[in-house]
mmCIF file of C-alpha atoms in Angstrom:
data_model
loop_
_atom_site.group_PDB
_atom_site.id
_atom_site.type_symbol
_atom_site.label_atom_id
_atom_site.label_comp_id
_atom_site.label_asym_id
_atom_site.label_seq_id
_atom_site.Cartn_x
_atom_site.Cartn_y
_atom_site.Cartn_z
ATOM 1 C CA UNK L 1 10.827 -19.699 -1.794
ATOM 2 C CA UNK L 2 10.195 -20.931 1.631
ATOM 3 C CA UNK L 3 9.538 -17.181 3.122
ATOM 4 C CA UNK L 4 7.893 -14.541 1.659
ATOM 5 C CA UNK L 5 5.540 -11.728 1.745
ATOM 6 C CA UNK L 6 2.490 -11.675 -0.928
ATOM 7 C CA UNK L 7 0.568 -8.392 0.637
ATOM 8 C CA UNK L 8 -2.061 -7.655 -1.652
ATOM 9 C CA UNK L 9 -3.978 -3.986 -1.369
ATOM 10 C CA UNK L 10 -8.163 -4.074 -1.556
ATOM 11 C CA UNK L 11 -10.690 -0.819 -0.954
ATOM 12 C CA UNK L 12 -13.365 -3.246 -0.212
ATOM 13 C CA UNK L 13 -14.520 -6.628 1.670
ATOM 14 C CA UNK L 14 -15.230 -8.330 -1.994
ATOM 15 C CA UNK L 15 -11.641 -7.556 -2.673
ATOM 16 C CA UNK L 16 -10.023 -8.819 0.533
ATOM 17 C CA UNK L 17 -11.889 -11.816 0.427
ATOM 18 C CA UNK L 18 -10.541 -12.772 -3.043
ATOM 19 C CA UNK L 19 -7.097 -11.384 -1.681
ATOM 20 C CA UNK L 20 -7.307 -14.540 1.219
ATOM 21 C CA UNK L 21 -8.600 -16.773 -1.038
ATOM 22 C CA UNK L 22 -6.239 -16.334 -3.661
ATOM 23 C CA UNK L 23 -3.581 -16.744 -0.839
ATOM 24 C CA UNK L 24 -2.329 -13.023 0.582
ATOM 25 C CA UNK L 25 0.159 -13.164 3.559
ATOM 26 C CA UNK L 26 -1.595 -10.060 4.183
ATOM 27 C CA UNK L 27 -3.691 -6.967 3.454
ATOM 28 C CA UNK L 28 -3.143 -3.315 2.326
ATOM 29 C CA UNK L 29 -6.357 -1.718 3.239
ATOM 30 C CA UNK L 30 -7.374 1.409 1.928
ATOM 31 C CA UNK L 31 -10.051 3.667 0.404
ATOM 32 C CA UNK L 32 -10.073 5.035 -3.123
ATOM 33 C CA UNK L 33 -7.338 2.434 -4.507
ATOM 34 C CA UNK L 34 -8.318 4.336 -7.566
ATOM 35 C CA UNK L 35 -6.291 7.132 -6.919
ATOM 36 C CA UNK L 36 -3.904 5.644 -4.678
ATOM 37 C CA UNK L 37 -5.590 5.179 -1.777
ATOM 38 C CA UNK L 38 -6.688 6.804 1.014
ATOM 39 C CA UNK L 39 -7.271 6.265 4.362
ATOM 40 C CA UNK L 40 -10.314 3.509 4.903
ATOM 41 C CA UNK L 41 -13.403 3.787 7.061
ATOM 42 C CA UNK L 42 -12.680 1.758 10.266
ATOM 43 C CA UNK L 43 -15.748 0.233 9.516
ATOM 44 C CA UNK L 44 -14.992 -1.214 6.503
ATOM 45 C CA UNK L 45 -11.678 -2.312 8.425
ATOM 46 C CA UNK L 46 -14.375 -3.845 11.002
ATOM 47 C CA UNK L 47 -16.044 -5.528 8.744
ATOM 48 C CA UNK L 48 -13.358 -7.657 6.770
ATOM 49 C CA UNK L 49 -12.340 -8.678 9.924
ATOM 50 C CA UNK L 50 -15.844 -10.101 10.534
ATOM 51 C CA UNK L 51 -14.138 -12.367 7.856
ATOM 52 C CA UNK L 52 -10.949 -13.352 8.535
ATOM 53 C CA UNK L 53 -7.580 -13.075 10.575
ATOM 54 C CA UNK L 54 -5.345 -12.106 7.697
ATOM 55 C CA UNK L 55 -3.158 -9.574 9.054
ATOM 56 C CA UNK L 56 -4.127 -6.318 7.722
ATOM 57 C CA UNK L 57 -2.095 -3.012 7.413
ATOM 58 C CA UNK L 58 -4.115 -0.187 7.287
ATOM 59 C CA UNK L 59 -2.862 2.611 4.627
ATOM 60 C CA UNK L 60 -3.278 6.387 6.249
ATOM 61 C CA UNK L 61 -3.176 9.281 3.768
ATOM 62 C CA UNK L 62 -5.695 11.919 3.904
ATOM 63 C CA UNK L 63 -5.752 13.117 0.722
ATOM 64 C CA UNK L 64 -4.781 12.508 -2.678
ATOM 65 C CA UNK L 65 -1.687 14.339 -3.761
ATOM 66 C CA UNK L 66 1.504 15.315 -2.213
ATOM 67 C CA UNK L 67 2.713 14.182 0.876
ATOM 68 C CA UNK L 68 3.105 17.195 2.568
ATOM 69 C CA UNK L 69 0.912 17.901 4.980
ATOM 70 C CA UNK L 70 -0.716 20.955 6.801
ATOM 71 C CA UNK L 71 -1.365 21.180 10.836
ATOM 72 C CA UNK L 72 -4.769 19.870 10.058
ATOM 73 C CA UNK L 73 -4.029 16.638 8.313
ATOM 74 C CA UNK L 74 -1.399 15.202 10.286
ATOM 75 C CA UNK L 75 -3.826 15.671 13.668
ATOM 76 C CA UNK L 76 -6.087 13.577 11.038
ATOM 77 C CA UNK L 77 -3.413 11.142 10.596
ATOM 78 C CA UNK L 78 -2.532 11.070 14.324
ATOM 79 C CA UNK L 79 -6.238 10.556 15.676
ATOM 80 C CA UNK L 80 -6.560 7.898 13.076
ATOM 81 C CA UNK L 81 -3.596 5.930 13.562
ATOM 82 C CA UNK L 82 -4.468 5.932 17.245
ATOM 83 C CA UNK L 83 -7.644 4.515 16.438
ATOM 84 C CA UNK L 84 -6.759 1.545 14.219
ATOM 85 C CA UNK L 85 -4.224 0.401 16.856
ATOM 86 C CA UNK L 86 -7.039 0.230 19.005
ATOM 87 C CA UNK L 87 -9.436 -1.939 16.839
ATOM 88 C CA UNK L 88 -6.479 -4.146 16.567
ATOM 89 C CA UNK L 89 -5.230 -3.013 12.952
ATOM 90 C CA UNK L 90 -1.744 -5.406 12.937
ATOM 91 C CA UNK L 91 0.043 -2.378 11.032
ATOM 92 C CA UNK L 92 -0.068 1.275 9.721
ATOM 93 C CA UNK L 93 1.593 2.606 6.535
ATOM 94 C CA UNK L 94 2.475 5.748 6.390
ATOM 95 C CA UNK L 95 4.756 8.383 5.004
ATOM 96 C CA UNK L 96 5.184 12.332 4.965
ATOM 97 C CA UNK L 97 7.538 14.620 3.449
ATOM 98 C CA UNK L 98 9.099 17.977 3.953
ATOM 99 C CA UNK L 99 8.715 20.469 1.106
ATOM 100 C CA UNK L 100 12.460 19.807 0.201
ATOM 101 C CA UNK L 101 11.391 16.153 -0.339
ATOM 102 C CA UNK L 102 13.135 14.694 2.590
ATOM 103 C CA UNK L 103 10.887 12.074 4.888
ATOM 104 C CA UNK L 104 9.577 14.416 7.668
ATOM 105 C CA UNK L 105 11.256 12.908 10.436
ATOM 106 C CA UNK L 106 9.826 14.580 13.189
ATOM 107 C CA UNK L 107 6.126 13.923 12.380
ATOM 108 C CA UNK L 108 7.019 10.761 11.123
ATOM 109 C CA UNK L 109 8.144 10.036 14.898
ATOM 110 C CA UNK L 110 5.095 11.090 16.589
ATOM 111 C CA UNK L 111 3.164 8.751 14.127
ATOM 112 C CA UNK L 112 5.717 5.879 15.139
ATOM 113 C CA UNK L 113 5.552 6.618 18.597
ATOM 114 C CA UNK L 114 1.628 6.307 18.690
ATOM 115 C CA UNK L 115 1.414 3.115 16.584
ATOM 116 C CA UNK L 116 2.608 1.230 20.193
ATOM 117 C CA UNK L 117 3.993 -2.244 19.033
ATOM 118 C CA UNK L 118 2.192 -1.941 15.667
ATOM 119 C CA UNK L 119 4.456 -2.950 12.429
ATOM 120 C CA UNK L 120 5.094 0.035 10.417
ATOM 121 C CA UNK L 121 5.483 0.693 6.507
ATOM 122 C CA UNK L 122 6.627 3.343 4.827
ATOM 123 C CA UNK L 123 4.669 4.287 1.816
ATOM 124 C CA UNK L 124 5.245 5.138 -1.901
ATOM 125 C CA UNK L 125 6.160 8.922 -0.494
ATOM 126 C CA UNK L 126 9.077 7.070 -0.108
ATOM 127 C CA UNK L 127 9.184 7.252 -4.262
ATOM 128 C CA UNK L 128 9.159 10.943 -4.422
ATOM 129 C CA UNK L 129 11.636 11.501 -1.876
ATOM 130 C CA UNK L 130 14.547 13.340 -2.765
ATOM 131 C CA UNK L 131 17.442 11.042 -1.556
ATOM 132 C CA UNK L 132 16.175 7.616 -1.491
ATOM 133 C CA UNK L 133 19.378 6.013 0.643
ATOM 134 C CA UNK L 134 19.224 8.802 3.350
ATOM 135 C CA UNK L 135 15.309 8.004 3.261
ATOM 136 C CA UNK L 136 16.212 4.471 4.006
ATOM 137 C CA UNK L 137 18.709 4.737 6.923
ATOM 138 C CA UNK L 138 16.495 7.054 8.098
ATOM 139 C CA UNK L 139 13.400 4.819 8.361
ATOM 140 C CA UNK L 140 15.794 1.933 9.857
ATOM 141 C CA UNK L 141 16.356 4.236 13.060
ATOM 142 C CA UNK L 142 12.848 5.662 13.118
ATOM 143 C CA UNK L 143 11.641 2.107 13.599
ATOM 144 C CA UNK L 144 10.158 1.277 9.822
ATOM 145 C CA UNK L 145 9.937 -2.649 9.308
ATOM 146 C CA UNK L 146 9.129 -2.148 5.429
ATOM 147 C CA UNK L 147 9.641 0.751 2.545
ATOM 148 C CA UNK L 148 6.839 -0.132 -0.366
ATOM 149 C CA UNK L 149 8.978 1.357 -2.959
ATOM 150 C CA UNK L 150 8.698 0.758 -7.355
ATOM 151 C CA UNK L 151 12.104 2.214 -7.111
ATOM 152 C CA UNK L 152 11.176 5.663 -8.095
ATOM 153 C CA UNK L 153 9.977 4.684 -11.240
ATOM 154 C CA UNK L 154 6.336 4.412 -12.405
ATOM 155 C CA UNK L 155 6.894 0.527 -12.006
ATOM 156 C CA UNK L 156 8.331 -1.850 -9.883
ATOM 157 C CA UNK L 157 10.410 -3.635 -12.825
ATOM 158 C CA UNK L 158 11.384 -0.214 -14.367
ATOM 159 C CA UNK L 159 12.465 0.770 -10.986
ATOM 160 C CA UNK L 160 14.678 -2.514 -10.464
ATOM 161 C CA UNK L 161 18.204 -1.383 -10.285
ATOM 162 C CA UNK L 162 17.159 0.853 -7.070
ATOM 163 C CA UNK L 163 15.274 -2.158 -5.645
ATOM 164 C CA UNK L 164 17.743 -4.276 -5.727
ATOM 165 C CA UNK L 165 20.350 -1.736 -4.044
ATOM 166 C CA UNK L 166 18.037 -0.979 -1.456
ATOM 167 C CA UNK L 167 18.141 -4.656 -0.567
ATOM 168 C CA UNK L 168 21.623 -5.047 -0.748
ATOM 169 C CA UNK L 169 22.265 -1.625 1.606
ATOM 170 C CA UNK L 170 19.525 -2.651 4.115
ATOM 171 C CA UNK L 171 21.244 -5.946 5.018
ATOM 172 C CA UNK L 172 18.516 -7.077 6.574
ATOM 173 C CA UNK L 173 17.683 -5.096 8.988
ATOM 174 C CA UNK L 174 14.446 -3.233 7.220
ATOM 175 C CA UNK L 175 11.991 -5.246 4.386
ATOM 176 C CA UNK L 176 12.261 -3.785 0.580
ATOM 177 C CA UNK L 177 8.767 -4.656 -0.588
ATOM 178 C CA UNK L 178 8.463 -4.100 -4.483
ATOM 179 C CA UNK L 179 5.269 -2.596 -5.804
ATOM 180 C CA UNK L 180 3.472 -1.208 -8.792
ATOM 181 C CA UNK L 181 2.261 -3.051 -11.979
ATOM 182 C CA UNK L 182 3.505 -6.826 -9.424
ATOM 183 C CA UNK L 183 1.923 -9.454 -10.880
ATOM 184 C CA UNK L 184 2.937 -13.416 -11.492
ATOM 185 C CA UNK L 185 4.832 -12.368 -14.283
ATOM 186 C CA UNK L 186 6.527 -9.484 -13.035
ATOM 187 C CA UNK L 187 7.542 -11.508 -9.387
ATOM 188 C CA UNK L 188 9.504 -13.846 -11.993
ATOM 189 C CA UNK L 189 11.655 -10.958 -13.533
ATOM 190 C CA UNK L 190 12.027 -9.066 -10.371
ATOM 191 C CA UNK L 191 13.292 -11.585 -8.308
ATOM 192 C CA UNK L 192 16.741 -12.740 -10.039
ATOM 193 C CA UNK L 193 17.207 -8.618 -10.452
ATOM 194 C CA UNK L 194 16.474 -7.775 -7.230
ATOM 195 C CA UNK L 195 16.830 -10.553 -4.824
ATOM 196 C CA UNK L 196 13.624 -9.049 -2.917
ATOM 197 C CA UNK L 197 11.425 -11.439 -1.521
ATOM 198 C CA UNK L 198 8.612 -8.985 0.111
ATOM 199 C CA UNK L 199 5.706 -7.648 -2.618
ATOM 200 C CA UNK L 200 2.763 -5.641 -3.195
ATOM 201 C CA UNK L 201 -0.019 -6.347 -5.960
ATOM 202 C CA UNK L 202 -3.929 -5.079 -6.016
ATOM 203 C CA UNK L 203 -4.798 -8.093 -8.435
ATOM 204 C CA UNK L 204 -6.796 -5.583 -10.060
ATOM 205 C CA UNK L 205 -9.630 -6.746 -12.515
ATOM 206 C CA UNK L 206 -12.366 -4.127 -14.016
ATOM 207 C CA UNK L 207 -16.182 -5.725 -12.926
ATOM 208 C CA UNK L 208 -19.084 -3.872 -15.228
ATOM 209 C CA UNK L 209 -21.439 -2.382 -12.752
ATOM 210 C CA UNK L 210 -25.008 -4.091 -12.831
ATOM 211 C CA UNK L 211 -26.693 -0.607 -12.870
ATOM 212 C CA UNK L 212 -28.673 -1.225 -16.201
ATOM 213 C CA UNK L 213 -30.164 2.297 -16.251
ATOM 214 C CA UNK L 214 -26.867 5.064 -16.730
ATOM 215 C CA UNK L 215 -26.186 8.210 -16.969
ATOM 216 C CA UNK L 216 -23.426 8.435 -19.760
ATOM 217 C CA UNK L 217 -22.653 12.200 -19.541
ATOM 218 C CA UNK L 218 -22.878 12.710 -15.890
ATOM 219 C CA UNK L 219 -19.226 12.331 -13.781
ATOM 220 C CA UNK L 220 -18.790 12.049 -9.853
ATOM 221 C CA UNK L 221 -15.387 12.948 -10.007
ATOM 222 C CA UNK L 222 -12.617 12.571 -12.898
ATOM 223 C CA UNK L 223 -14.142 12.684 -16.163
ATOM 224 C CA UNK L 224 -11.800 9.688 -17.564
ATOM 225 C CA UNK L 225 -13.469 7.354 -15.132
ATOM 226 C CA UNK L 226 -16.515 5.874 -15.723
ATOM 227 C CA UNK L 227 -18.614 5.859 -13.126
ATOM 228 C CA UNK L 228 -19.856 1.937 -14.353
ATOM 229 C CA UNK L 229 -16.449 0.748 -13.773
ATOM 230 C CA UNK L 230 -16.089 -1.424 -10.358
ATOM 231 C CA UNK L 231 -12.494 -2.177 -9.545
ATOM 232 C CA UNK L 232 -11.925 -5.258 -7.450
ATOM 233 C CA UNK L 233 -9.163 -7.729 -6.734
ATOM 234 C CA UNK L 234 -9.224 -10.814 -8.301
ATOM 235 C CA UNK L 235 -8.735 -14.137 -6.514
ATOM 236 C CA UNK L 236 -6.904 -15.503 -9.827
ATOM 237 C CA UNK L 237 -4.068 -13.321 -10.217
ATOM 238 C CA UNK L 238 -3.377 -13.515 -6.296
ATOM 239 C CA UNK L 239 -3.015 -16.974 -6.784
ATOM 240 C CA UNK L 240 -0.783 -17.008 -9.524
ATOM 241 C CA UNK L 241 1.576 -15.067 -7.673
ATOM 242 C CA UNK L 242 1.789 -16.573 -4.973
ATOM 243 C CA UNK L 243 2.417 -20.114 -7.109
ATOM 244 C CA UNK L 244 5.267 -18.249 -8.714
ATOM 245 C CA UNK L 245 6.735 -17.158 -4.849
ATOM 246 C CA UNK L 246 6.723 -21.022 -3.775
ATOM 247 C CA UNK L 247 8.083 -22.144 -6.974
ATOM 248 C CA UNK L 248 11.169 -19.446 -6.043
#
């Protein structure tokens, strides 16, 4: 495949650097991949460009959970997309819905509007949505150049069938970029089934922490995750995939 997008999403600078060194065409930054991500410190953002040039799309959600927001949280979202367009952040993703499940349109344009020549993605909320064709016409006219979609399923392969009719409906004119459980392997099925040539993979390996002293029975946040668990990217499986993308 002679063009393609391998966009890899890291929470940290270890994890961006094996991310460009395992090949990315670009980065998904964020905070708290664990849960989804959040939005990142500019700092952090700051830093990995101390690094390298990769592009790097900056992921803005304020919270875990839903995607509807309150008053509060999309001034959050508005101050901070404002801000990465000024450190030079190359593009935002973003997505909100109303509580009927339709993409909130009219916050969704103020958020467009700000981002001022930056390249715009929208988001997983894009999964949850209640009509997912309207969703996509309606991200083509709000200026969108990618939907990061699994195809409202809990996977990008299990989600196929809607991939690849969300390519063949766009026609071009907005990217379908498959996510969720991407690896090598899975770029080889997804391809012939959905003729998408845009995807999204974290690479994700679990690193033992090197804390040798531990506190078993004592949890920061959810109980089912250990607090000696690191998770980073890993250079590797970037690599691989992007092997199987030129061998397309």
């Amino acid at each position: 495949m002679k063009e393609f997008i391998l966009e890899v999403c890291v929470d940290s600078v270890e994890s961006a650097l094996a991310a460009v060194n395992g090949g990315a065409s670009r980065l998904e930054l964020c905070a708290n991949l664990i849960i989804g991500g959040t939005s990142p410190s500019p700092y952090l953002y700051q830093e990995i460009r101390k690094h390298s040039d990769i592009p790097i799309h900056v992921l803005l959600r304020p919270r875990f959970g839903d995607f509807c927001y309150t008053d509060a949280e999309f001034s959050i979202l508005c101050q901070e997309i404002a801000a990465f367009r000024d450190l030079g952040a190359n593009g935002a993703v973003i997505g909100i819905l109303t509580p009927d499940g339709d993409l909130d349109t009219e916050r969704l344009k103020v958020l467009c509007d700000a981002a001022k020549g930056m390249s715009l993605t929208l988001h997983r909320a894009f999964d949850v949505c209640r009509d997912p064709y309207k969703a996509l016409e309606e991200a083509i006219d709000l200026g969108f150049s990618t939907i990061l979609t699994s195809g409202q399923e809990n996977s990008g392969l299990k989600g196929a069938s809607l991939i690849g009719e969300l390519v063949a409906r766009s026609r071009g004119r907005i990217a379908i970029q498959a996510g969720s459980g991407v690896n090598a392997q899975v770029i080889e099925q997804l391809y012939p089934l959905t003729g998408t040539t845009a995807y999204h993979m974290s690479g994700k390996t679990t690193l033992d922490s090197v804390m040798r002293y531990r506190k078993e029975n004592v949890n920061m946040g959810l109980s089912e995750i250990s607090e000696y668990e690191i998770w980073r990217t890993e250079e590797a499986a970037v690599r691989a995939a992007r092997n199987v993308l030129e061998g397309l």
